[in-house]
Coordinates of C-alpha atoms in Angstrom, one line a residue:
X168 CA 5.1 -7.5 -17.6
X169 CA 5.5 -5.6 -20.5
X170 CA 2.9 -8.4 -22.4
X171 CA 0.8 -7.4 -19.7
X172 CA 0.0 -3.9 -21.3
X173 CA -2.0 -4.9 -23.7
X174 CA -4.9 -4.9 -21.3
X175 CA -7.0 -2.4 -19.5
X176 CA -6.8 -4.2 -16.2
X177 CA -3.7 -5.4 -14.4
X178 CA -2.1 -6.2 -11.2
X179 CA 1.3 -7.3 -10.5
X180 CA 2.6 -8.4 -7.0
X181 CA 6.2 -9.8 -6.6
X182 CA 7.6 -10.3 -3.1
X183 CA 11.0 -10.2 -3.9
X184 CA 12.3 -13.5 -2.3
X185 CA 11.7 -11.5 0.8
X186 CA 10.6 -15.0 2.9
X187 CA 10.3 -13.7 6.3
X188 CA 6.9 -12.0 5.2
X189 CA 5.8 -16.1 4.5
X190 CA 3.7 -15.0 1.1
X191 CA 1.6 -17.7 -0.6
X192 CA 3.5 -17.0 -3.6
X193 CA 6.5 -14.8 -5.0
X194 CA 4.7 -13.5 -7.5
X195 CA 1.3 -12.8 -9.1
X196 CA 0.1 -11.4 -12.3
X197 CA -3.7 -10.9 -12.6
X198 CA -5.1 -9.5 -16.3
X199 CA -7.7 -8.7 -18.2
X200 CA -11.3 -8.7 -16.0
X201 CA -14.1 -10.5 -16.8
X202 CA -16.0 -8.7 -14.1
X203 CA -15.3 -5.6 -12.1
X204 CA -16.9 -3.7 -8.9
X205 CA -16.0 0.0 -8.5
X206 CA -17.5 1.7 -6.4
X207 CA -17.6 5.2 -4.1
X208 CA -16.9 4.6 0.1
X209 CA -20.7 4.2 1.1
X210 CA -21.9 1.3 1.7
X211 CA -18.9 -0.5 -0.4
X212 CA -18.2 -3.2 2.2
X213 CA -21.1 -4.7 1.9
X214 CA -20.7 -4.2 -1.4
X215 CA -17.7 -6.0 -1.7
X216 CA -18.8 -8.9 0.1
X217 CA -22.0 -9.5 -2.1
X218 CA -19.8 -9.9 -5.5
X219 CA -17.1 -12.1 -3.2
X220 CA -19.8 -14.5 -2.5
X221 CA -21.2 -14.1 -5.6
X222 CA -18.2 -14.2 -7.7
X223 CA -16.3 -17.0 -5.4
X224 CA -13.2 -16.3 -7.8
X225 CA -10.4 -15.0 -7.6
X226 CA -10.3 -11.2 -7.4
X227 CA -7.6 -8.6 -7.2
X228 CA -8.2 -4.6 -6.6
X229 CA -7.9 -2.3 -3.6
X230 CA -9.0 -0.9 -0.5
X231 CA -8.5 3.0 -1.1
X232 CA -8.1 5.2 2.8
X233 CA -11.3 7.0 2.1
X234 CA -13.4 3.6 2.9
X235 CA -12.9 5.1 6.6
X236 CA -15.8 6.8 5.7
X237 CA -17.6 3.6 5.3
X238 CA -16.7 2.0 8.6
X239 CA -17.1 5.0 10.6
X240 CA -19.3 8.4 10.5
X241 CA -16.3 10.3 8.7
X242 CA -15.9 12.3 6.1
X243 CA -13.5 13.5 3.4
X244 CA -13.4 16.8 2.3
X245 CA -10.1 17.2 1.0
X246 CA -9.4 18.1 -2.6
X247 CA -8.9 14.9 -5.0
X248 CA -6.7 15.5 -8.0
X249 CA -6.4 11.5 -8.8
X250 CA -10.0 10.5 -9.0
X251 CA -9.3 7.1 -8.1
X252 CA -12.6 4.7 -7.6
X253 CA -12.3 4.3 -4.0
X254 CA -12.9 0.9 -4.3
X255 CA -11.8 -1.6 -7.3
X256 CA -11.5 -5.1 -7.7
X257 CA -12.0 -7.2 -10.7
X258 CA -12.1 -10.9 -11.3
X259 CA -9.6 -11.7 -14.3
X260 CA -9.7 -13.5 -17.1
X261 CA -5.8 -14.6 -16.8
X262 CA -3.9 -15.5 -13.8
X263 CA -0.2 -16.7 -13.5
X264 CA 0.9 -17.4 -10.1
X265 CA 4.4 -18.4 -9.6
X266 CA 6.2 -20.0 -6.0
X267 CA 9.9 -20.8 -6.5
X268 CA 10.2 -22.7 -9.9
X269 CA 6.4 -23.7 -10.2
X270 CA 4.1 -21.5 -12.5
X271 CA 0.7 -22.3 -12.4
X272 CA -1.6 -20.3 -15.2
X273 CA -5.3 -20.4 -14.7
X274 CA -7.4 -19.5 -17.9
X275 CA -10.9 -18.5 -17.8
X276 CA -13.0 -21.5 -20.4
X277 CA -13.3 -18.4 -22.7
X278 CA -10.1 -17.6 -23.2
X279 CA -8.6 -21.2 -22.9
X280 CA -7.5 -21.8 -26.2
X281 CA -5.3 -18.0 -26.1
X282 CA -2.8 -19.9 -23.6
X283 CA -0.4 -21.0 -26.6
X284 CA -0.4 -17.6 -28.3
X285 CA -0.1 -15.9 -25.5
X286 CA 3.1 -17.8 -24.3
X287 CA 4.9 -17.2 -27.6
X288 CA 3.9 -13.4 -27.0
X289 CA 5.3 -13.3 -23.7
X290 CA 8.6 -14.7 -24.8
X291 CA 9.0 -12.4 -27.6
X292 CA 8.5 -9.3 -25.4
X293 CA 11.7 -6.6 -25.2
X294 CA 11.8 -6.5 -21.3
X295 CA 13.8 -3.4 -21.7
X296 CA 11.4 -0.1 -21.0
X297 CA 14.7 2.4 -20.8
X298 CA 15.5 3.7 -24.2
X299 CA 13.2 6.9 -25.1
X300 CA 13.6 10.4 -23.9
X301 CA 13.8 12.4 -21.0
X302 CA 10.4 13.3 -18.8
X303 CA 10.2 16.9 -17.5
X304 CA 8.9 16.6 -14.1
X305 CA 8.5 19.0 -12.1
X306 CA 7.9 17.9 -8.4
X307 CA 6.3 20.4 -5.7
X308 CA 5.1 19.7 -1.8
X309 CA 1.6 20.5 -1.1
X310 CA 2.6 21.6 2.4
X311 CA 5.8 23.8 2.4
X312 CA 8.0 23.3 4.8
X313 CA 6.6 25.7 7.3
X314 CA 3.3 25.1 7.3
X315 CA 4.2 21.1 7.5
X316 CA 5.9 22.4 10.8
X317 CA 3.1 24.4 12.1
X318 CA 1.0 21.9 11.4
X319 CA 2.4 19.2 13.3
X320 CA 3.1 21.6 16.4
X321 CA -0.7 21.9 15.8
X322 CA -1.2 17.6 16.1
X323 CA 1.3 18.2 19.2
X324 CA -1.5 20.1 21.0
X325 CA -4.3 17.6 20.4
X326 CA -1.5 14.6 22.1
X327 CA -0.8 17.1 24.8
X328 CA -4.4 18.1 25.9
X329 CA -5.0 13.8 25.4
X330 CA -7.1 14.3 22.1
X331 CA -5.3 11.6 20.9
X332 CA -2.0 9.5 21.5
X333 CA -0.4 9.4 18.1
X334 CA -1.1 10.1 14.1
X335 CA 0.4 9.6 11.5
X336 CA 0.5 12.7 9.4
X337 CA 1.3 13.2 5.7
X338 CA 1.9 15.4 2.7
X339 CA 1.0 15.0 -0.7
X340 CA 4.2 15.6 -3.4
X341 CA 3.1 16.0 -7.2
X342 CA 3.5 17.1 -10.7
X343 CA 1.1 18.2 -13.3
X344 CA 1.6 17.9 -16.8
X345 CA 3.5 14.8 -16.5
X346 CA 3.8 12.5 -19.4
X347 CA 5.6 9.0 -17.7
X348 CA 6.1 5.6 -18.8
X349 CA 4.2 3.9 -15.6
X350 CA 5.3 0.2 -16.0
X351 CA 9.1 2.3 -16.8
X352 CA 8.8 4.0 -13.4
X353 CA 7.6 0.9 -11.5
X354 CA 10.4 -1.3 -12.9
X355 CA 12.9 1.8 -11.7
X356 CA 11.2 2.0 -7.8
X357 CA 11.3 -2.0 -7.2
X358 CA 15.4 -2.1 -8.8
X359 CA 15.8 0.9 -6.4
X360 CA 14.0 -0.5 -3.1
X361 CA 13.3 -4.4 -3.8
X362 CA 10.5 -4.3 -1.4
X363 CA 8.2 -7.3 0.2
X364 CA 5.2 -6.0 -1.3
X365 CA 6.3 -4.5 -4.3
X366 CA 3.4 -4.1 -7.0
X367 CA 1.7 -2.8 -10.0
X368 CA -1.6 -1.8 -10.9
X369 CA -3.0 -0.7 -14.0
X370 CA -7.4 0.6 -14.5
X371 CA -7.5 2.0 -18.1
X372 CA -5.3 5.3 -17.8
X373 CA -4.9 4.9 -14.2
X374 CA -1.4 3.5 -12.2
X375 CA 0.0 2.6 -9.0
X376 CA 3.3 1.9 -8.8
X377 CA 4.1 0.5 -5.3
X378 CA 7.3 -0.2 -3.1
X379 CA 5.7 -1.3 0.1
X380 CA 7.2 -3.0 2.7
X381 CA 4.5 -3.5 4.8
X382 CA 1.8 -6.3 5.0
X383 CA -2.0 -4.9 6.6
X384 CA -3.6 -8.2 6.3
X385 CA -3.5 -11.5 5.6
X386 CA -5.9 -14.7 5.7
X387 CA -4.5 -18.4 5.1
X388 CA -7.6 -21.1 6.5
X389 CA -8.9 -19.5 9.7
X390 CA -5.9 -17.7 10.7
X391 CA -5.0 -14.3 10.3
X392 CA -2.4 -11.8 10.9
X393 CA -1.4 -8.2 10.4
X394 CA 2.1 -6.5 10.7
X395 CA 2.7 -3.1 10.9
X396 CA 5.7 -1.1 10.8
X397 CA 6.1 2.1 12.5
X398 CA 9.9 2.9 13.3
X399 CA 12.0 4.2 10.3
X400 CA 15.9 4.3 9.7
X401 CA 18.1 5.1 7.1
X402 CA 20.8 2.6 5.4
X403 CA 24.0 3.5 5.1
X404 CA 27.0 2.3 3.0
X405 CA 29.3 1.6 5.8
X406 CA 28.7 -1.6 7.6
X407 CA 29.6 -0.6 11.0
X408 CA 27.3 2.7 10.7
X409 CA 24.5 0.9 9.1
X410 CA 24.7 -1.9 12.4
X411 CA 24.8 0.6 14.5
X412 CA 22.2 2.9 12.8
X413 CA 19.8 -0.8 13.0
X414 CA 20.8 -1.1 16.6
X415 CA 19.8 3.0 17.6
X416 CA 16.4 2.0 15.9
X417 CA 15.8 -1.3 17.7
X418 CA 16.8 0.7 21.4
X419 CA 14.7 4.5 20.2
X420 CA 12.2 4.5 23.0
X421 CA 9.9 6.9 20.6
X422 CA 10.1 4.6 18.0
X423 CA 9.5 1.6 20.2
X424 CA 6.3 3.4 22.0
X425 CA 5.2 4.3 18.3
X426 CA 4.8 0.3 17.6
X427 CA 3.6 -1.0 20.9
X428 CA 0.8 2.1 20.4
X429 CA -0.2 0.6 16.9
X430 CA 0.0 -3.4 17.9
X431 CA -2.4 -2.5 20.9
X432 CA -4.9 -1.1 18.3
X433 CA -4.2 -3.5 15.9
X434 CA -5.0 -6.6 18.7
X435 CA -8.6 -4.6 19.3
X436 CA -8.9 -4.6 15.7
X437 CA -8.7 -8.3 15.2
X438 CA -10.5 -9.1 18.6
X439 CA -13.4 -8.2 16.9
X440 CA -13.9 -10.7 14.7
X441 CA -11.0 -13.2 17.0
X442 CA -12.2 -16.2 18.5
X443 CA -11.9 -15.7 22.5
X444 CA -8.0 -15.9 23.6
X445 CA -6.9 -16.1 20.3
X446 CA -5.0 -12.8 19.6
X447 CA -1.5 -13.1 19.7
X448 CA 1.6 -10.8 19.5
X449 CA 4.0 -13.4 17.4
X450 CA 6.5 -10.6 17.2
X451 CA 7.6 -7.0 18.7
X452 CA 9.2 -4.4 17.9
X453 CA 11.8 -6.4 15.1
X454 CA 13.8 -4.2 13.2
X455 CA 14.7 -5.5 9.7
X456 CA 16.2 -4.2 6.8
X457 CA 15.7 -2.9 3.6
X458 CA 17.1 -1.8 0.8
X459 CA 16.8 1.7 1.1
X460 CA 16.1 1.3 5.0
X461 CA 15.8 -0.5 8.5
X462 CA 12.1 -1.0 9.4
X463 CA 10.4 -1.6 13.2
X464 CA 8.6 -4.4 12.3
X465 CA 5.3 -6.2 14.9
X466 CA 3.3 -9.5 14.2
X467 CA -0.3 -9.5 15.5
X468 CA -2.6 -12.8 14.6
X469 CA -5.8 -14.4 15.2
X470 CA -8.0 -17.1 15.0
X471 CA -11.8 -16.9 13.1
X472 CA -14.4 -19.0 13.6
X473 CA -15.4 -20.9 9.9
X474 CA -18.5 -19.1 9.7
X475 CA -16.8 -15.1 9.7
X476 CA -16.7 -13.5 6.4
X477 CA -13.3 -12.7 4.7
X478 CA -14.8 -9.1 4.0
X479 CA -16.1 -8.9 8.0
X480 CA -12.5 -9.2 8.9
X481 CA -11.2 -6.6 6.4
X482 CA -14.0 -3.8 7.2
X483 CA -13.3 -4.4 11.1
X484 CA -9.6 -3.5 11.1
X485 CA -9.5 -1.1 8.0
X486 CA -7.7 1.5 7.7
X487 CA -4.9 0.2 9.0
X488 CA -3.6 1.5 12.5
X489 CA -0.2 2.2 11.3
X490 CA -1.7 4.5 8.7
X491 CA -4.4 6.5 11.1
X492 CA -3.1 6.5 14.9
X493 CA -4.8 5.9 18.3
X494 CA -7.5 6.0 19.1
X495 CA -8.6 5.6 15.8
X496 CA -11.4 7.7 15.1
X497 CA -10.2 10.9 16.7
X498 CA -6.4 10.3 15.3
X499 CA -8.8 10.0 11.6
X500 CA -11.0 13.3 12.3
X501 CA -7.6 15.3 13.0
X502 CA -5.5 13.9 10.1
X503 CA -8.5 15.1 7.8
X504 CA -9.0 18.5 9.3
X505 CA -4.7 19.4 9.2
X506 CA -3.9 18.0 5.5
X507 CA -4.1 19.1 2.2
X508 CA -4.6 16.2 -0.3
X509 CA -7.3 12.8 -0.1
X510 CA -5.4 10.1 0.3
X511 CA -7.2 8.0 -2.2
X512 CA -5.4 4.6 -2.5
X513 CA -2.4 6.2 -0.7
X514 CA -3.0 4.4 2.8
X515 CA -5.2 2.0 1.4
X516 CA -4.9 -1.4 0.9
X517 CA -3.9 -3.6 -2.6
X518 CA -4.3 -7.2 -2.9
X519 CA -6.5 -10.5 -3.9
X520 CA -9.2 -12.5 -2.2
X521 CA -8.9 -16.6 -3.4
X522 CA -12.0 -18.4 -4.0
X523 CA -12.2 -19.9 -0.8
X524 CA -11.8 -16.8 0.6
X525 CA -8.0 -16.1 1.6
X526 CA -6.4 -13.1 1.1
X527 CA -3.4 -11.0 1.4
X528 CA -3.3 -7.0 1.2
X529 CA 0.1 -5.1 1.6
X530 CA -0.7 -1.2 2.8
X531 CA -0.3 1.2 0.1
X532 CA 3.1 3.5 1.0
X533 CA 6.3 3.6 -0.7
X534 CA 4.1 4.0 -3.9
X535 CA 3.7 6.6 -7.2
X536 CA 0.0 7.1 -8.7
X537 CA -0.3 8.5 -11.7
X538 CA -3.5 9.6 -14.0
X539 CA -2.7 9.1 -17.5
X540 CA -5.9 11.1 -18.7
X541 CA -5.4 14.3 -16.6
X542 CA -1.4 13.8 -16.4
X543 CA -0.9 14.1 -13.0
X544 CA 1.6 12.1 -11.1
X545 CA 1.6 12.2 -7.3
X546 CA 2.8 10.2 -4.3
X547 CA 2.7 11.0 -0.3
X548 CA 4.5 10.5 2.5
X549 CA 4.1 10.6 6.1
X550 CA 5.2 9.7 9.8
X551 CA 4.0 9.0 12.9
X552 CA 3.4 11.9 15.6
X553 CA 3.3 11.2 19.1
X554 CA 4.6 13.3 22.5
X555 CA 7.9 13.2 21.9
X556 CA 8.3 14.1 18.0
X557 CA 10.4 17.0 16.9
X558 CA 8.7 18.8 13.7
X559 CA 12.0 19.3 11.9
X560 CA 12.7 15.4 12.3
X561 CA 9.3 14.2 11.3
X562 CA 9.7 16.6 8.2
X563 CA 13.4 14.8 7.9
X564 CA 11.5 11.2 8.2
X565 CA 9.2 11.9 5.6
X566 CA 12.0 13.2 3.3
X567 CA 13.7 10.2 3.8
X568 CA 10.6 7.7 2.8
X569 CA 10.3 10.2 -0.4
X570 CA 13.6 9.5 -1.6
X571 CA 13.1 6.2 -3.7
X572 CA 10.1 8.1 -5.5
X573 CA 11.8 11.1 -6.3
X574 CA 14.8 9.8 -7.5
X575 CA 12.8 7.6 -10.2
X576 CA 10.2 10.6 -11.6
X577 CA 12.9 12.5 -11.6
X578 CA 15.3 10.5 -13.9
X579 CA 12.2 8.9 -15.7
X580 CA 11.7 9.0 -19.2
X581 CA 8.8 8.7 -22.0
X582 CA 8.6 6.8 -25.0

C-alpha cells in the first residue's frame, strides 16, 4: 500500500476474509490511470457507459449520492466543502488482484517491463505509517444536537401525514485545518472495524478512507444481487450480552420493518432491468456481526438478459435504497430540504467494472474523506427514520456508527 503512493490515482479494496459476502477476490489494488472520466451528475450515466464500452477494461472509481440528480429531476443545493467529482473512474495502468494465495498482476504493454522494479520496490517498503507526531483535530457536528432532534420530529410529520414511509437521515461531522496522514488513518479504521468492504481511494490530494460493511451491487455473468443493511447494534465485550444484544436485533420489529421496507424497493429496483420472475429474496432480515457491531443484513438478486448494459443496471437502482428511503423520490426531496451538508461520495457507491462487464460496488458509509488541498477532513453518519423512531435514539444510532471514525482522527498523527 504504502508503494502505492507514489501515484496520483489509487484504489484499494480488501474484503477482509469476510466470505459470506462471496467477493471475486480478497483484495484489489488498482494504480496509476491511463485514462480517467470525471465528470458532474448530468448526464454522467450515459457518460459512463460510452467510456465502458469504449474502454472495455478494467475500471475502478465511484458513484458519488449526487448522481440522484441524474436519474431523477432532483437537485442539490446543499453546501459542498469536499469538492469531490461526482463521478470518477479511471482505467489503470497496474492492477494486482489477489484470491487466497493466488496474485495475479496485470500490466498495461507500456508499462510491462516496470514489473521487476516494481516488485523489489514493494518489498522494500516500511509498512509501518505510525511513527510521526500528533494531528490536532478538532471535530464539530454540522447539526447540534437540537436541531438534529427537531429535525427528525420534522421527517416524523412527513411519515405521519404518508409523505413518505421511511428515510434515512444524516449529519455531516468535520474538521478544518486538518493536516492527516490518509493511508495512516485508513490503515487505523480497517484494524479498528475489519470490514467486508473496507477500501481506499486516492485522486491527486483527494481520499476516502472507507469501513463499509455493506455491498449495493454486484454483477458476476447475468446475475446480479444487492444487499442492504438497515438494522444496527452495538458489540459488547461480554459474550452473553453481546448474544443477547444480536438476538434483541434479529426480534426489534422497527428494525425488522426498516429492512423488509428497503428489500421491497430494492426488488422494484432490479425488476427493472430483471428478466420476468427472476427477482429473488435469497435472504431476510440476517443479523451478522462485526467488529464494532451486529448488522440486519437482506439478499435481493436477479437475472439480466445478455443484451442489458452493466451501466443500465447501475443507473436503474442508484442511489441505493438503504441510503435514501421509500418511496424513493419523495424520501430524496425531503432528505435534501432537512440537511446541512452534500453528501458527495458519502452514500455513493465505490468499486470496479471488469472488461466483460462485471462489477462489484460496496455503498460508501463507515468512511473518512479528506481534501488534502483545502485540509478538510469530514465523514457522515446517519439512520433510518420510520413511524416508530425515537429522536434521542436515532441521534444515539448515529453516535454509535461515528465511533470507529472518531476514535481514529482523533488519535491520528502527521508525518
Amino acid at each position: 500500500m504504502l508503494w502505492s503512493q507514489q501515484f496520483n490515482e489509487v484504489l484499494w479494496l480488501d474484503g477482509n476474509a469476510y466470505d459470506l459476502m462471496n467477493s471475486k477476490y480478497d483484495a484489489v489494488l488498482a494504480v496509476d490511470a491511463l485514462t480517467v472520466i470525471q465528470t458532474d451528475a448530468y448526464g454522467a450515466f450515459e457518460q459512463l457507459k460510452e467510456f465502458q464500452t469504449i474502454t472495455k477494461d478494467w475500471i475502478f472509481g465511484y458513484l458519488s449520492y449526487d448522481l440522484k440528480n441524474d436519474v431523477e429531476k432532483l437537485a442539490s443545493k446543499n453546501k459542498d466543502r469536499l469538492q469531490f467529482p461526482e463521478l470518477f473512474f479511471f482505467q489503470p495502468k497496474k492492477l494486482f488482484l489477489l484470491k487466497g494465495d493466488t496474485l495475479e498482476v496485470q500490466y498495461l504493454n507500456l508499462v510491462a517491463d516496470e514489473w521487476q522494479q516494481d516488485l523489489v520496490a514493494i518489498e522494500a517498503q516500511e509498512v509501518n505509517l505510525k511513527h510521526a507526531s500528533k494531528a490536532n483535530i478538532n471535530i464539530q457536528p454540522r447539526i447540534k444536537k437540537q436541531d438534529y432532534l427537531l429535525k427528525v420530529e420534522e421527517m416524523l410529520t412527513h411519515i405521519h401525514r404518508g409523505d413518505i414511509y421511511e428515510a434515512n437521515f444524516c449529519m455531516e461531522f468535520f474538521a478544518e485545518a486538518a493536516e492527516i496522514n490518509p493511508l495512516a488513518i485508513y490503515q487505523s479504521l480497517n484494524a479498528i472495524s475489519t470490514p467486508p468492504f473496507a477500501s481506499f481511494f486516492k485522486n491527486y490530494d483527494q481520499f476516502a478512507m472507507s469501513a463499509s460493511p455493506e455491498r449495493y451491487i454486484k454483477k458476476e455473468g447475468l446475475k446480479v444481487a444487492s444487499q442492504p443493511i438497515k438494522g444496527t447494534a452495538r458489540r459488547s465485550s461480554n459474550t452473553n450480552e453481546d448474544q443477547l444484544l444480536k438476538q434483541q436485533l434479529s426480534e426489534d420489529i422497527k428494525e425488522r420493518s426498516e429492512n423488509v421496507m428497503i428489500v421491497d424497493l430494492v426488488r422494484n429496483d432490479l425488476s427493472k432491468t430483471a428478466l420476468k420472475g427472476t427477482v429473488t429474496v435469497e435472504e431476510l432480515c440476517k443479523v451478522h456481526t462485526f467488529k464494532q457491531v451486529h448488522q440486519m443484513i437482506s439478499t435481493v438478486s436477479s437475472q439480466i438478459g445478455p443484451d442489458v448494459h452493466p451501466i443500465d443496471v447501475l443507473r436503474t437502482t442508484f442511489p441505493m435504497g438503504s441510503m435514501t428511503g421509500a418511496p424513493k423520490i419523495s424520501a430524496m426531496t425531503i432528505i435534501e430540504a432537512l440537511e446541512e451538508s452534500k453528501r458527495g461520495l458519502y452514500s455513493g457507491a465505490m468499486g470496479y467494472i471488469t472488461p466483460e462487464g462485471d462489477f462489484d460496488f460496496s455503498v460508501v458509509i463507515r468512511s473518512i474523506l479528506y481534501n488534502a488541498y483545502e485540509n478538510y477532513v469530514s465523514y457522515t453518519v446517519g439512520s433510518a427514520i420510520t413511524s416508530k423512531s425515537d429522536p434521542e435514539k436515532e441521534f444515539e444510532e448515529c453516535l454509535l456508527k461515528a465511533k470507529a471514525m472518531r476514535e481514529v482522527l482523533e488519535n491520528s498523527s502527521v508525518l
